[in-house]
Amino acid sequence: MKIKGLIAALSLLGFSLAHTAPIGESPMQIKTRTALVGLWAMQIPENNTCTEYYNFKSDNSVFIKSDQEWSYGRYQYQPTFDDKVTPALLTLNIVYDNNKMDCSKRQEDQSGDITRFAVTWKDQNQIAFCQEDQPKQCLATLRRVLP
């Protein structure tokens, strides 16, 4: 019985080896790009002359520029299949903040801050950051600058 099991296992192994990529070649990899990747801008209501920029990279890094402040972080975007049932979610983890004045005229070191938003897509070029627990309560609207 053990020998039959071993023969069956070896024949399966031989079959799978026959259908793998040749040595030195890697199997085809599909890379996807989330709709969030790109440069986004947010006009600050209290200061119409200042725009805050969010640059979401495909490697899940994000760079944020707001007046004299700039920060760097990591993000995780979880899309949704039906935003009427559950919103897409965005988690921002700020790794570094230069602690300068931002567009809201606040100076606050946000290094280490983790923030989570519900993301509402108005169209492919406009999104809103909303409260995670109340996705209809939106805090900011961003428009796409670059794809």
mmCIF file of N, CA and C in Angstrom:
data_model
loop_
_atom_site.group_PDB
_atom_site.id
_atom_site.type_symbol
_atom_site.label_atom_id
_atom_site.label_comp_id
_atom_site.label_asym_id
_atom_site.label_seq_id
_atom_site.Cartn_x
_atom_site.Cartn_y
_atom_site.Cartn_z
ATOM 1 N N MET A 1 0.814 -1.184 0.000
ATOM 2 C CA MET A 1 0.000 0.000 0.000
ATOM 3 C C MET A 1 0.865 1.257 0.000
ATOM 4 N N LYS A 2 1.945 1.228 0.783
ATOM 5 C CA LYS A 2 2.838 2.376 0.844
ATOM 6 C C LYS A 2 3.517 2.618 -0.500
ATOM 7 N N ILE A 3 3.892 1.561 -1.178
ATOM 8 C CA ILE A 3 4.573 1.683 -2.464
ATOM 9 C C ILE A 3 3.632 2.281 -3.502
ATOM 10 N N LYS A 4 2.361 1.858 -3.526
ATOM 11 C CA LYS A 4 1.401 2.413 -4.478
ATOM 12 C C LYS A 4 1.219 3.919 -4.228
ATOM 13 N N GLY A 5 1.168 4.303 -2.943
ATOM 14 C CA GLY A 5 1.030 5.725 -2.600
ATOM 15 C C GLY A 5 2.246 6.526 -3.039
ATOM 16 N N LEU A 6 3.430 5.947 -2.865
ATOM 17 C CA LEU A 6 4.667 6.601 -3.273
ATOM 18 C C LEU A 6 4.729 6.745 -4.794
ATOM 19 N N ILE A 7 4.344 5.692 -5.513
ATOM 20 C CA ILE A 7 4.334 5.742 -6.971
ATOM 21 C C ILE A 7 3.345 6.799 -7.454
ATOM 22 N N ALA A 8 2.176 6.873 -6.828
ATOM 23 C CA ALA A 8 1.175 7.876 -7.209
ATOM 24 C C ALA A 8 1.700 9.282 -6.949
ATOM 25 N N ALA A 9 2.360 9.475 -5.819
ATOM 26 C CA ALA A 9 2.906 10.793 -5.486
ATOM 27 C C ALA A 9 4.003 11.195 -6.461
ATOM 28 N N LEU A 10 4.886 10.241 -6.800
ATOM 29 C CA LEU A 10 5.962 10.537 -7.740
ATOM 30 C C LEU A 10 5.422 10.824 -9.136
ATOM 31 N N SER A 11 4.387 10.123 -9.540
ATOM 32 C CA SER A 11 3.821 10.380 -10.871
ATOM 33 C C SER A 11 3.158 11.749 -10.905
ATOM 34 N N LEU A 12 2.523 12.151 -9.822
ATOM 35 C CA LEU A 12 1.947 13.493 -9.760
ATOM 36 C C LEU A 12 3.040 14.548 -9.788
ATOM 37 N N LEU A 13 4.122 14.303 -9.069
ATOM 38 C CA LEU A 13 5.239 15.239 -9.056
ATOM 39 C C LEU A 13 5.845 15.354 -10.446
ATOM 40 N N GLY A 14 6.013 14.240 -11.117
ATOM 41 C CA GLY A 14 6.539 14.258 -12.474
ATOM 42 C C GLY A 14 5.630 15.024 -13.414
ATOM 43 N N PHE A 15 4.340 14.891 -13.260
ATOM 44 C CA PHE A 15 3.389 15.617 -14.110
ATOM 45 C C PHE A 15 3.511 17.113 -13.869
ATOM 46 N N SER A 16 3.610 17.517 -12.618
ATOM 47 C CA SER A 16 3.674 18.956 -12.342
ATOM 48 C C SER A 16 4.998 19.545 -12.803
ATOM 49 N N LEU A 17 6.081 18.786 -12.737
ATOM 50 C CA LEU A 17 7.359 19.297 -13.201
ATOM 51 C C LEU A 17 7.372 19.469 -14.714
ATOM 52 N N ALA A 18 6.616 18.634 -15.401
ATOM 53 C CA ALA A 18 6.571 18.722 -16.857
ATOM 54 C C ALA A 18 5.847 19.979 -17.326
ATOM 55 N N HIS A 19 5.062 20.598 -16.466
ATOM 56 C CA HIS A 19 4.256 21.747 -16.862
ATOM 57 C C HIS A 19 4.693 23.045 -16.197
ATOM 58 N N THR A 20 5.900 23.104 -15.704
ATOM 59 C CA THR A 20 6.409 24.340 -15.114
ATOM 60 C C THR A 20 7.218 25.102 -16.152
ATOM 61 N N ALA A 21 7.536 26.343 -15.825
ATOM 62 C CA ALA A 21 8.330 27.173 -16.739
ATOM 63 C C ALA A 21 9.739 26.610 -16.844
ATOM 64 N N PRO A 22 10.370 26.762 -17.991
ATOM 65 C CA PRO A 22 11.758 26.294 -18.153
ATOM 66 C C PRO A 22 12.679 26.986 -17.144
ATOM 67 N N ILE A 23 13.788 26.349 -16.860
ATOM 68 C CA ILE A 23 14.752 26.906 -15.915
ATOM 69 C C ILE A 23 15.236 28.257 -16.436
ATOM 70 N N GLY A 24 15.308 29.227 -15.545
ATOM 71 C CA GLY A 24 15.765 30.558 -15.922
ATOM 72 C C GLY A 24 14.633 31.480 -16.339
ATOM 73 N N GLU A 25 13.455 30.934 -16.573
ATOM 74 C CA GLU A 25 12.302 31.770 -16.915
ATOM 75 C C GLU A 25 11.331 31.760 -15.752
ATOM 76 N N SER A 26 10.689 32.874 -15.512
ATOM 77 C CA SER A 26 9.701 32.922 -14.434
ATOM 78 C C SER A 26 8.314 32.876 -15.053
ATOM 79 N N PRO A 27 7.353 32.313 -14.331
ATOM 80 C CA PRO A 27 5.996 32.300 -14.860
ATOM 81 C C PRO A 27 5.482 33.732 -15.019
ATOM 82 N N MET A 28 4.556 33.921 -15.921
ATOM 83 C CA MET A 28 4.009 35.256 -16.174
ATOM 84 C C MET A 28 3.387 35.813 -14.894
ATOM 85 N N GLN A 29 3.730 37.044 -14.574
ATOM 86 C CA GLN A 29 3.174 37.698 -13.400
ATOM 87 C C GLN A 29 2.314 38.854 -13.857
ATOM 88 N N ILE A 30 1.131 38.930 -13.286
ATOM 89 C CA ILE A 30 0.225 40.013 -13.620
ATOM 90 C C ILE A 30 0.344 41.062 -12.527
ATOM 91 N N LYS A 31 0.655 42.269 -12.923
ATOM 92 C CA LYS A 31 0.742 43.368 -11.969
ATOM 93 C C LYS A 31 -0.488 44.247 -12.152
ATOM 94 N N THR A 32 -1.101 44.589 -11.053
ATOM 95 C CA THR A 32 -2.267 45.455 -11.128
ATOM 96 C C THR A 32 -1.941 46.790 -10.485
ATOM 97 N N ARG A 33 -2.651 47.792 -10.884
ATOM 98 C CA ARG A 33 -2.475 49.121 -10.346
ATOM 99 C C ARG A 33 -3.829 49.560 -9.828
ATOM 100 N N THR A 34 -3.891 49.906 -8.558
ATOM 101 C CA THR A 34 -5.169 50.343 -8.017
ATOM 102 C C THR A 34 -5.535 51.693 -8.607
ATOM 103 N N ALA A 35 -6.803 51.977 -8.635
ATOM 104 C CA ALA A 35 -7.294 53.242 -9.182
ATOM 105 C C ALA A 35 -6.785 54.429 -8.371
ATOM 106 N N LEU A 36 -6.333 54.196 -7.155
ATOM 107 C CA LEU A 36 -5.867 55.272 -6.282
ATOM 108 C C LEU A 36 -4.485 55.787 -6.668
ATOM 109 N N VAL A 37 -3.685 54.978 -7.337
ATOM 110 C CA VAL A 37 -2.319 55.359 -7.689
ATOM 111 C C VAL A 37 -2.331 56.609 -8.559
ATOM 112 N N GLY A 38 -1.492 57.581 -8.190
ATOM 113 C CA GLY A 38 -1.382 58.821 -8.942
ATOM 114 C C GLY A 38 -1.303 60.018 -8.009
ATOM 115 N N LEU A 39 -1.319 61.198 -8.607
ATOM 116 C CA LEU A 39 -1.227 62.452 -7.855
ATOM 117 C C LEU A 39 -2.622 63.041 -7.699
ATOM 118 N N TRP A 40 -2.984 63.356 -6.459
ATOM 119 C CA TRP A 40 -4.291 63.914 -6.123
ATOM 120 C C TRP A 40 -4.090 65.248 -5.411
ATOM 121 N N ALA A 41 -5.047 66.159 -5.573
ATOM 122 C CA ALA A 41 -4.968 67.479 -4.942
ATOM 123 C C ALA A 41 -6.228 67.749 -4.138
ATOM 124 N N MET A 42 -6.042 68.444 -3.020
ATOM 125 C CA MET A 42 -7.166 68.817 -2.167
ATOM 126 C C MET A 42 -7.065 70.310 -1.866
ATOM 127 N N GLN A 43 -8.086 71.045 -2.232
ATOM 128 C CA GLN A 43 -8.154 72.467 -1.905
ATOM 129 C C GLN A 43 -8.574 72.594 -0.443
ATOM 130 N N ILE A 44 -7.882 73.408 0.311
ATOM 131 C CA ILE A 44 -8.188 73.598 1.728
ATOM 132 C C ILE A 44 -9.244 74.689 1.854
ATOM 133 N N PRO A 45 -10.419 74.367 2.421
ATOM 134 C CA PRO A 45 -11.504 75.360 2.503
ATOM 135 C C PRO A 45 -11.116 76.639 3.258
ATOM 136 N N GLU A 46 -10.336 76.509 4.323
ATOM 137 C CA GLU A 46 -9.953 77.679 5.122
ATOM 138 C C GLU A 46 -8.902 78.536 4.426
ATOM 139 N N ASN A 47 -8.240 77.987 3.409
ATOM 140 C CA ASN A 47 -7.144 78.681 2.759
ATOM 141 C C ASN A 47 -7.188 78.361 1.256
ATOM 142 N N ASN A 48 -8.004 79.090 0.507
ATOM 143 C CA ASN A 48 -8.208 78.799 -0.909
ATOM 144 C C ASN A 48 -6.960 78.988 -1.769
ATOM 145 N N THR A 49 -5.919 79.573 -1.206
ATOM 146 C CA THR A 49 -4.691 79.772 -1.991
ATOM 147 C C THR A 49 -3.710 78.617 -1.820
ATOM 148 N N CYS A 50 -4.043 77.652 -0.990
ATOM 149 C CA CYS A 50 -3.120 76.553 -0.698
ATOM 150 C C CYS A 50 -3.769 75.215 -1.074
ATOM 151 N N THR A 51 -2.995 74.368 -1.738
ATOM 152 C CA THR A 51 -3.462 73.052 -2.154
ATOM 153 C C THR A 51 -2.579 71.990 -1.518
ATOM 154 N N GLU A 52 -3.219 70.943 -1.000
ATOM 155 C CA GLU A 52 -2.501 69.821 -0.410
ATOM 156 C C GLU A 52 -2.462 68.707 -1.455
ATOM 157 N N TYR A 53 -1.287 68.083 -1.634
ATOM 158 C CA TYR A 53 -1.104 67.057 -2.653
ATOM 159 C C TYR A 53 -0.814 65.707 -2.008
ATOM 160 N N TYR A 54 -1.404 64.671 -2.570
ATOM 161 C CA TYR A 54 -1.189 63.292 -2.151
ATOM 162 C C TYR A 54 -0.703 62.522 -3.375
ATOM 163 N N ASN A 55 0.491 61.941 -3.290
ATOM 164 C CA ASN A 55 1.040 61.166 -4.397
ATOM 165 C C ASN A 55 1.106 59.698 -3.963
ATOM 166 N N PHE A 56 0.129 58.920 -4.420
ATOM 167 C CA PHE A 56 0.049 57.504 -4.090
ATOM 168 C C PHE A 56 0.830 56.710 -5.130
ATOM 169 N N LYS A 57 1.864 56.010 -4.689
ATOM 170 C CA LYS A 57 2.726 55.223 -5.574
ATOM 171 C C LYS A 57 2.243 53.771 -5.612
ATOM 172 N N SER A 58 2.622 53.054 -6.662
ATOM 173 C CA SER A 58 2.192 51.665 -6.818
ATOM 174 C C SER A 58 2.861 50.718 -5.818
ATOM 175 N N ASP A 59 3.934 51.166 -5.157
ATOM 176 C CA ASP A 59 4.587 50.324 -4.149
ATOM 177 C C ASP A 59 4.015 50.564 -2.744
ATOM 178 N N ASN A 60 2.856 51.203 -2.668
ATOM 179 C CA ASN A 60 2.144 51.502 -1.428
ATOM 180 C C ASN A 60 2.821 52.563 -0.568
ATOM 181 N N SER A 61 3.668 53.378 -1.179
ATOM 182 C CA SER A 61 4.197 54.532 -0.464
ATOM 183 C C SER A 61 3.359 55.748 -0.863
ATOM 184 N N VAL A 62 3.341 56.739 0.003
ATOM 185 C CA VAL A 62 2.595 57.963 -0.274
ATOM 186 C C VAL A 62 3.437 59.145 0.179
ATOM 187 N N PHE A 63 3.420 60.187 -0.639
ATOM 188 C CA PHE A 63 4.104 61.430 -0.303
ATOM 189 C C PHE A 63 3.035 62.512 -0.247
ATOM 190 N N ILE A 64 3.056 63.312 0.823
ATOM 191 C CA ILE A 64 2.049 64.345 1.027
ATOM 192 C C ILE A 64 2.756 65.684 1.161
ATOM 193 N N LYS A 65 2.282 66.675 0.406
ATOM 194 C CA LYS A 65 2.856 68.028 0.440
ATOM 195 C C LYS A 65 1.732 69.001 0.747
ATOM 196 N N SER A 66 1.916 69.812 1.783
ATOM 197 C CA SER A 66 0.924 70.784 2.214
ATOM 198 C C SER A 66 1.654 72.040 2.673
ATOM 199 N N ASP A 67 1.656 73.091 1.843
ATOM 200 C CA ASP A 67 2.385 74.329 2.097
ATOM 201 C C ASP A 67 3.853 73.986 2.357
ATOM 202 N N GLN A 68 4.382 74.276 3.570
ATOM 203 C CA GLN A 68 5.792 73.981 3.866
ATOM 204 C C GLN A 68 5.988 72.555 4.392
ATOM 205 N N GLU A 69 4.914 71.905 4.769
ATOM 206 C CA GLU A 69 5.001 70.555 5.331
ATOM 207 C C GLU A 69 5.058 69.518 4.215
ATOM 208 N N TRP A 70 5.883 68.513 4.411
ATOM 209 C CA TRP A 70 5.847 67.337 3.561
ATOM 210 C C TRP A 70 6.029 66.128 4.453
ATOM 211 N N SER A 71 5.414 65.066 4.049
ATOM 212 C CA SER A 71 5.513 63.836 4.823
ATOM 213 C C SER A 71 5.541 62.640 3.882
ATOM 214 N N TYR A 72 6.003 61.549 4.422
ATOM 215 C CA TYR A 72 6.143 60.300 3.695
ATOM 216 C C TYR A 72 5.501 59.214 4.536
ATOM 217 N N GLY A 73 4.856 58.278 3.874
ATOM 218 C CA GLY A 73 4.258 57.181 4.616
ATOM 219 C C GLY A 73 3.966 55.986 3.750
ATOM 220 N N ARG A 74 3.235 55.080 4.322
ATOM 221 C CA ARG A 74 2.791 53.870 3.642
ATOM 222 C C ARG A 74 1.271 53.876 3.662
ATOM 223 N N TYR A 75 0.683 53.279 2.662
ATOM 224 C CA TYR A 75 -0.773 53.192 2.656
ATOM 225 C C TYR A 75 -1.220 51.801 2.251
ATOM 226 N N GLN A 76 -2.421 51.480 2.687
ATOM 227 C CA GLN A 76 -3.059 50.241 2.265
ATOM 228 C C GLN A 76 -4.451 50.611 1.784
ATOM 229 N N TYR A 77 -4.757 50.230 0.565
ATOM 230 C CA TYR A 77 -6.064 50.538 -0.017
ATOM 231 C C TYR A 77 -6.821 49.235 -0.226
ATOM 232 N N GLN A 78 -8.026 49.180 0.313
ATOM 233 C CA GLN A 78 -8.874 48.003 0.174
ATOM 234 C C GLN A 78 -10.101 48.397 -0.628
ATOM 235 N N PRO A 79 -10.112 48.059 -1.920
ATOM 236 C CA PRO A 79 -11.267 48.419 -2.732
ATOM 237 C C PRO A 79 -12.506 47.622 -2.312
ATOM 238 N N THR A 80 -13.634 48.020 -2.817
ATOM 239 C CA THR A 80 -14.875 47.332 -2.521
ATOM 240 C C THR A 80 -15.537 46.894 -3.818
ATOM 241 N N PHE A 81 -16.345 45.856 -3.731
ATOM 242 C CA PHE A 81 -17.084 45.418 -4.913
ATOM 243 C C PHE A 81 -18.362 46.223 -5.088
ATOM 244 N N ASP A 82 -18.917 46.705 -3.980
ATOM 245 C CA ASP A 82 -20.156 47.482 -4.047
ATOM 246 C C ASP A 82 -20.101 48.557 -2.969
ATOM 247 N N ASP A 83 -19.821 49.795 -3.376
ATOM 248 C CA ASP A 83 -19.669 50.869 -2.390
ATOM 249 C C ASP A 83 -20.982 51.270 -1.731
ATOM 250 N N LYS A 84 -22.109 50.769 -2.223
ATOM 251 C CA LYS A 84 -23.391 51.031 -1.555
ATOM 252 C C LYS A 84 -23.558 50.146 -0.322
ATOM 253 N N VAL A 85 -22.828 49.020 -0.321
ATOM 254 C CA VAL A 85 -22.886 48.089 0.807
ATOM 255 C C VAL A 85 -21.755 48.364 1.791
ATOM 256 N N THR A 86 -20.519 48.371 1.292
ATOM 257 C CA THR A 86 -19.355 48.673 2.132
ATOM 258 C C THR A 86 -18.426 49.596 1.350
ATOM 259 N N PRO A 87 -17.898 50.621 2.004
ATOM 260 C CA PRO A 87 -16.997 51.539 1.292
ATOM 261 C C PRO A 87 -15.598 50.948 1.142
ATOM 262 N N ALA A 88 -14.864 51.484 0.180
ATOM 263 C CA ALA A 88 -13.442 51.175 0.089
ATOM 264 C C ALA A 88 -12.770 51.788 1.312
ATOM 265 N N LEU A 89 -11.672 51.207 1.750
ATOM 266 C CA LEU A 89 -10.973 51.704 2.936
ATOM 267 C C LEU A 89 -9.530 52.049 2.606
ATOM 268 N N LEU A 90 -9.066 53.125 3.206
ATOM 269 C CA LEU A 90 -7.688 53.578 3.046
ATOM 270 C C LEU A 90 -7.070 53.763 4.423
ATOM 271 N N THR A 91 -5.930 53.125 4.628
ATOM 272 C CA THR A 91 -5.174 53.296 5.868
ATOM 273 C C THR A 91 -3.877 54.008 5.517
ATOM 274 N N LEU A 92 -3.630 55.143 6.166
ATOM 275 C CA LEU A 92 -2.399 55.908 5.983
ATOM 276 C C LEU A 92 -1.553 55.782 7.238
ATOM 277 N N ASN A 93 -0.299 55.420 7.068
ATOM 278 C CA ASN A 93 0.654 55.324 8.175
ATOM 279 C C ASN A 93 1.782 56.295 7.855
ATOM 280 N N ILE A 94 1.824 57.434 8.555
ATOM 281 C CA ILE A 94 2.846 58.448 8.304
ATOM 282 C C ILE A 94 4.137 58.021 8.996
ATOM 283 N N VAL A 95 5.180 57.839 8.204
ATOM 284 C CA VAL A 95 6.482 57.405 8.709
ATOM 285 C C VAL A 95 7.330 58.612 9.108
ATOM 286 N N TYR A 96 7.288 59.662 8.275
ATOM 287 C CA TYR A 96 8.110 60.852 8.530
ATOM 288 C C TYR A 96 7.313 62.104 8.198
ATOM 289 N N ASP A 97 7.456 63.119 9.039
ATOM 290 C CA ASP A 97 6.844 64.434 8.822
ATOM 291 C C ASP A 97 7.903 65.471 9.177
ATOM 292 N N ASN A 98 8.089 66.482 8.315
ATOM 293 C CA ASN A 98 9.142 67.466 8.586
ATOM 294 C C ASN A 98 8.735 68.518 9.620
ATOM 295 N N ASN A 99 7.510 68.434 10.131
ATOM 296 C CA ASN A 99 7.030 69.285 11.221
ATOM 297 C C ASN A 99 7.079 70.777 10.866
ATOM 298 N N LYS A 100 6.642 71.116 9.660
ATOM 299 C CA LYS A 100 6.524 72.518 9.232
ATOM 300 C C LYS A 100 5.051 72.893 9.133
ATOM 301 N N MET A 101 4.765 74.155 8.854
ATOM 302 C CA MET A 101 3.400 74.666 8.748
ATOM 303 C C MET A 101 2.707 74.090 7.511
ATOM 304 N N ASP A 102 1.452 73.606 7.697
ATOM 305 C CA ASP A 102 0.704 73.068 6.566
ATOM 306 C C ASP A 102 -0.320 74.079 6.045
ATOM 307 N N CYS A 103 -1.100 73.703 5.061
ATOM 308 C CA CYS A 103 -2.079 74.604 4.449
ATOM 309 C C CYS A 103 -3.150 75.081 5.424
ATOM 310 N N SER A 104 -3.403 74.311 6.466
ATOM 311 C CA SER A 104 -4.393 74.701 7.477
ATOM 312 C C SER A 104 -3.795 75.598 8.549
ATOM 313 N N LYS A 105 -2.548 76.003 8.330
ATOM 314 C CA LYS A 105 -1.805 76.860 9.278
ATOM 315 C C LYS A 105 -1.578 76.159 10.622
ATOM 316 N N ARG A 106 -1.422 74.839 10.555
ATOM 317 C CA ARG A 106 -1.092 74.060 11.750
ATOM 318 C C ARG A 106 0.290 73.466 11.577
ATOM 319 N N GLN A 107 1.016 73.404 12.662
ATOM 320 C CA GLN A 107 2.333 72.777 12.675
ATOM 321 C C GLN A 107 2.259 71.625 13.656
ATOM 322 N N GLU A 108 2.259 70.427 13.110
ATOM 323 C CA GLU A 108 2.089 69.244 13.945
ATOM 324 C C GLU A 108 2.881 68.090 13.341
ATOM 325 N N ASP A 109 3.739 67.489 14.146
ATOM 326 C CA ASP A 109 4.504 66.332 13.681
ATOM 327 C C ASP A 109 3.577 65.121 13.699
ATOM 328 N N GLN A 110 3.259 64.600 12.505
ATOM 329 C CA GLN A 110 2.346 63.477 12.394
ATOM 330 C C GLN A 110 3.064 62.143 12.219
ATOM 331 N N SER A 111 4.381 62.140 12.409
ATOM 332 C CA SER A 111 5.149 60.895 12.305
ATOM 333 C C SER A 111 4.555 59.856 13.247
ATOM 334 N N GLY A 112 4.332 58.672 12.724
ATOM 335 C CA GLY A 112 3.786 57.584 13.535
ATOM 336 C C GLY A 112 2.268 57.530 13.553
ATOM 337 N N ASP A 113 1.593 58.563 13.028
ATOM 338 C CA ASP A 113 0.127 58.563 13.007
ATOM 339 C C ASP A 113 -0.399 57.543 12.011
ATOM 340 N N ILE A 114 -1.442 56.843 12.406
ATOM 341 C CA ILE A 114 -2.147 55.918 11.525
ATOM 342 C C ILE A 114 -3.590 56.392 11.452
ATOM 343 N N THR A 115 -4.055 56.659 10.235
ATOM 344 C CA THR A 115 -5.401 57.167 10.025
ATOM 345 C C THR A 115 -6.110 56.261 9.030
ATOM 346 N N ARG A 116 -7.384 56.033 9.268
ATOM 347 C CA ARG A 116 -8.162 55.174 8.383
ATOM 348 C C ARG A 116 -9.378 55.934 7.885
ATOM 349 N N PHE A 117 -9.607 55.882 6.579
ATOM 350 C CA PHE A 117 -10.730 56.588 5.956
ATOM 351 C C PHE A 117 -11.566 55.619 5.128
ATOM 352 N N ALA A 118 -12.842 55.915 5.036
ATOM 353 C CA ALA A 118 -13.681 55.311 4.005
ATOM 354 C C ALA A 118 -13.479 56.181 2.772
ATOM 355 N N VAL A 119 -13.338 55.565 1.607
ATOM 356 C CA VAL A 119 -13.114 56.303 0.368
ATOM 357 C C VAL A 119 -14.365 56.195 -0.492
ATOM 358 N N THR A 120 -14.935 57.345 -0.818
ATOM 359 C CA THR A 120 -16.101 57.396 -1.688
ATOM 360 C C THR A 120 -15.668 57.937 -3.038
ATOM 361 N N TRP A 121 -15.929 57.180 -4.078
ATOM 362 C CA TRP A 121 -15.583 57.590 -5.436
ATOM 363 C C TRP A 121 -16.749 58.360 -6.021
ATOM 364 N N LYS A 122 -16.543 59.640 -6.318
ATOM 365 C CA LYS A 122 -17.573 60.445 -6.977
ATOM 366 C C LYS A 122 -17.553 60.147 -8.472
ATOM 367 N N ASP A 123 -16.383 60.020 -9.044
ATOM 368 C CA ASP A 123 -16.136 59.551 -10.401
ATOM 369 C C ASP A 123 -14.671 59.135 -10.446
ATOM 370 N N GLN A 124 -14.145 58.781 -11.605
ATOM 371 C CA GLN A 124 -12.763 58.274 -11.658
ATOM 372 C C GLN A 124 -11.715 59.334 -11.345
ATOM 373 N N ASN A 125 -12.102 60.608 -11.325
ATOM 374 C CA ASN A 125 -11.156 61.694 -11.060
ATOM 375 C C ASN A 125 -11.442 62.471 -9.791
ATOM 376 N N GLN A 126 -12.360 61.976 -8.969
ATOM 377 C CA GLN A 126 -12.685 62.690 -7.739
ATOM 378 C C GLN A 126 -13.104 61.694 -6.662
ATOM 379 N N ILE A 127 -12.443 61.809 -5.503
ATOM 380 C CA ILE A 127 -12.750 60.938 -4.373
ATOM 381 C C ILE A 127 -12.943 61.782 -3.124
ATOM 382 N N ALA A 128 -13.586 61.197 -2.146
ATOM 383 C CA ALA A 128 -13.757 61.859 -0.860
ATOM 384 C C ALA A 128 -13.228 60.940 0.233
ATOM 385 N N PHE A 129 -12.529 61.531 1.206
ATOM 386 C CA PHE A 129 -12.108 60.817 2.393
ATOM 387 C C PHE A 129 -13.194 61.043 3.441
ATOM 388 N N CYS A 130 -13.761 59.953 3.923
ATOM 389 C CA CYS A 130 -14.885 60.027 4.850
ATOM 390 C C CYS A 130 -14.541 59.288 6.139
ATOM 391 N N GLN A 131 -15.385 59.490 7.140
ATOM 392 C CA GLN A 131 -15.172 58.802 8.404
ATOM 393 C C GLN A 131 -15.419 57.316 8.200
ATOM 394 N N GLU A 132 -14.547 56.495 8.759
ATOM 395 C CA GLU A 132 -14.647 55.047 8.560
ATOM 396 C C GLU A 132 -15.972 54.499 9.086
ATOM 397 N N ASP A 133 -16.393 54.948 10.263
ATOM 398 C CA ASP A 133 -17.614 54.425 10.863
ATOM 399 C C ASP A 133 -18.882 55.127 10.367
ATOM 400 N N GLN A 134 -18.732 56.271 9.670
ATOM 401 C CA GLN A 134 -19.867 56.996 9.102
ATOM 402 C C GLN A 134 -19.483 57.453 7.688
ATOM 403 N N PRO A 135 -19.518 56.538 6.714
ATOM 404 C CA PRO A 135 -19.012 56.839 5.377
ATOM 405 C C PRO A 135 -19.730 57.977 4.658
ATOM 406 N N LYS A 136 -20.859 58.419 5.161
ATOM 407 C CA LYS A 136 -21.560 59.560 4.542
ATOM 408 C C LYS A 136 -21.017 60.893 5.076
ATOM 409 N N GLN A 137 -20.237 60.858 6.157
ATOM 410 C CA GLN A 137 -19.630 62.053 6.745
ATOM 411 C C GLN A 137 -18.225 62.220 6.172
ATOM 412 N N CYS A 138 -18.131 63.014 5.121
ATOM 413 C CA CYS A 138 -16.853 63.156 4.426
ATOM 414 C C CYS A 138 -16.092 64.387 4.908
ATOM 415 N N LEU A 139 -14.784 64.235 5.000
ATOM 416 C CA LEU A 139 -13.907 65.261 5.553
ATOM 417 C C LEU A 139 -13.171 66.056 4.482
ATOM 418 N N ALA A 140 -12.897 65.422 3.344
ATOM 419 C CA ALA A 140 -12.097 66.079 2.314
ATOM 420 C C ALA A 140 -12.415 65.485 0.947
ATOM 421 N N THR A 141 -12.318 66.321 -0.068
ATOM 422 C CA THR A 141 -12.499 65.870 -1.451
ATOM 423 C C THR A 141 -11.204 66.095 -2.208
ATOM 424 N N LEU A 142 -10.764 65.083 -2.921
ATOM 425 C CA LEU A 142 -9.530 65.162 -3.705
ATOM 426 C C LEU A 142 -9.860 64.980 -5.176
ATOM 427 N N ARG A 143 -9.137 65.715 -6.013
ATOM 428 C CA ARG A 143 -9.311 65.548 -7.457
ATOM 429 C C ARG A 143 -8.001 65.039 -8.043
ATOM 430 N N ARG A 144 -8.128 64.223 -9.056
ATOM 431 C CA ARG A 144 -6.950 63.632 -9.694
ATOM 432 C C ARG A 144 -6.219 64.700 -10.500
ATOM 433 N N VAL A 145 -4.886 64.763 -10.346
ATOM 434 C CA VAL A 145 -4.042 65.667 -11.099
ATOM 435 C C VAL A 145 -3.330 64.900 -12.209
ATOM 436 N N LEU A 146 -2.714 63.780 -11.841
ATOM 437 C CA LEU A 146 -2.004 62.920 -12.788
ATOM 438 C C LEU A 146 -2.402 61.472 -12.563
ATOM 439 N N PRO A 147 -2.441 60.683 -13.643
ATOM 440 C CA PRO A 147 -2.810 59.272 -13.487
ATOM 441 C C PRO A 147 -1.798 58.473 -12.698
#
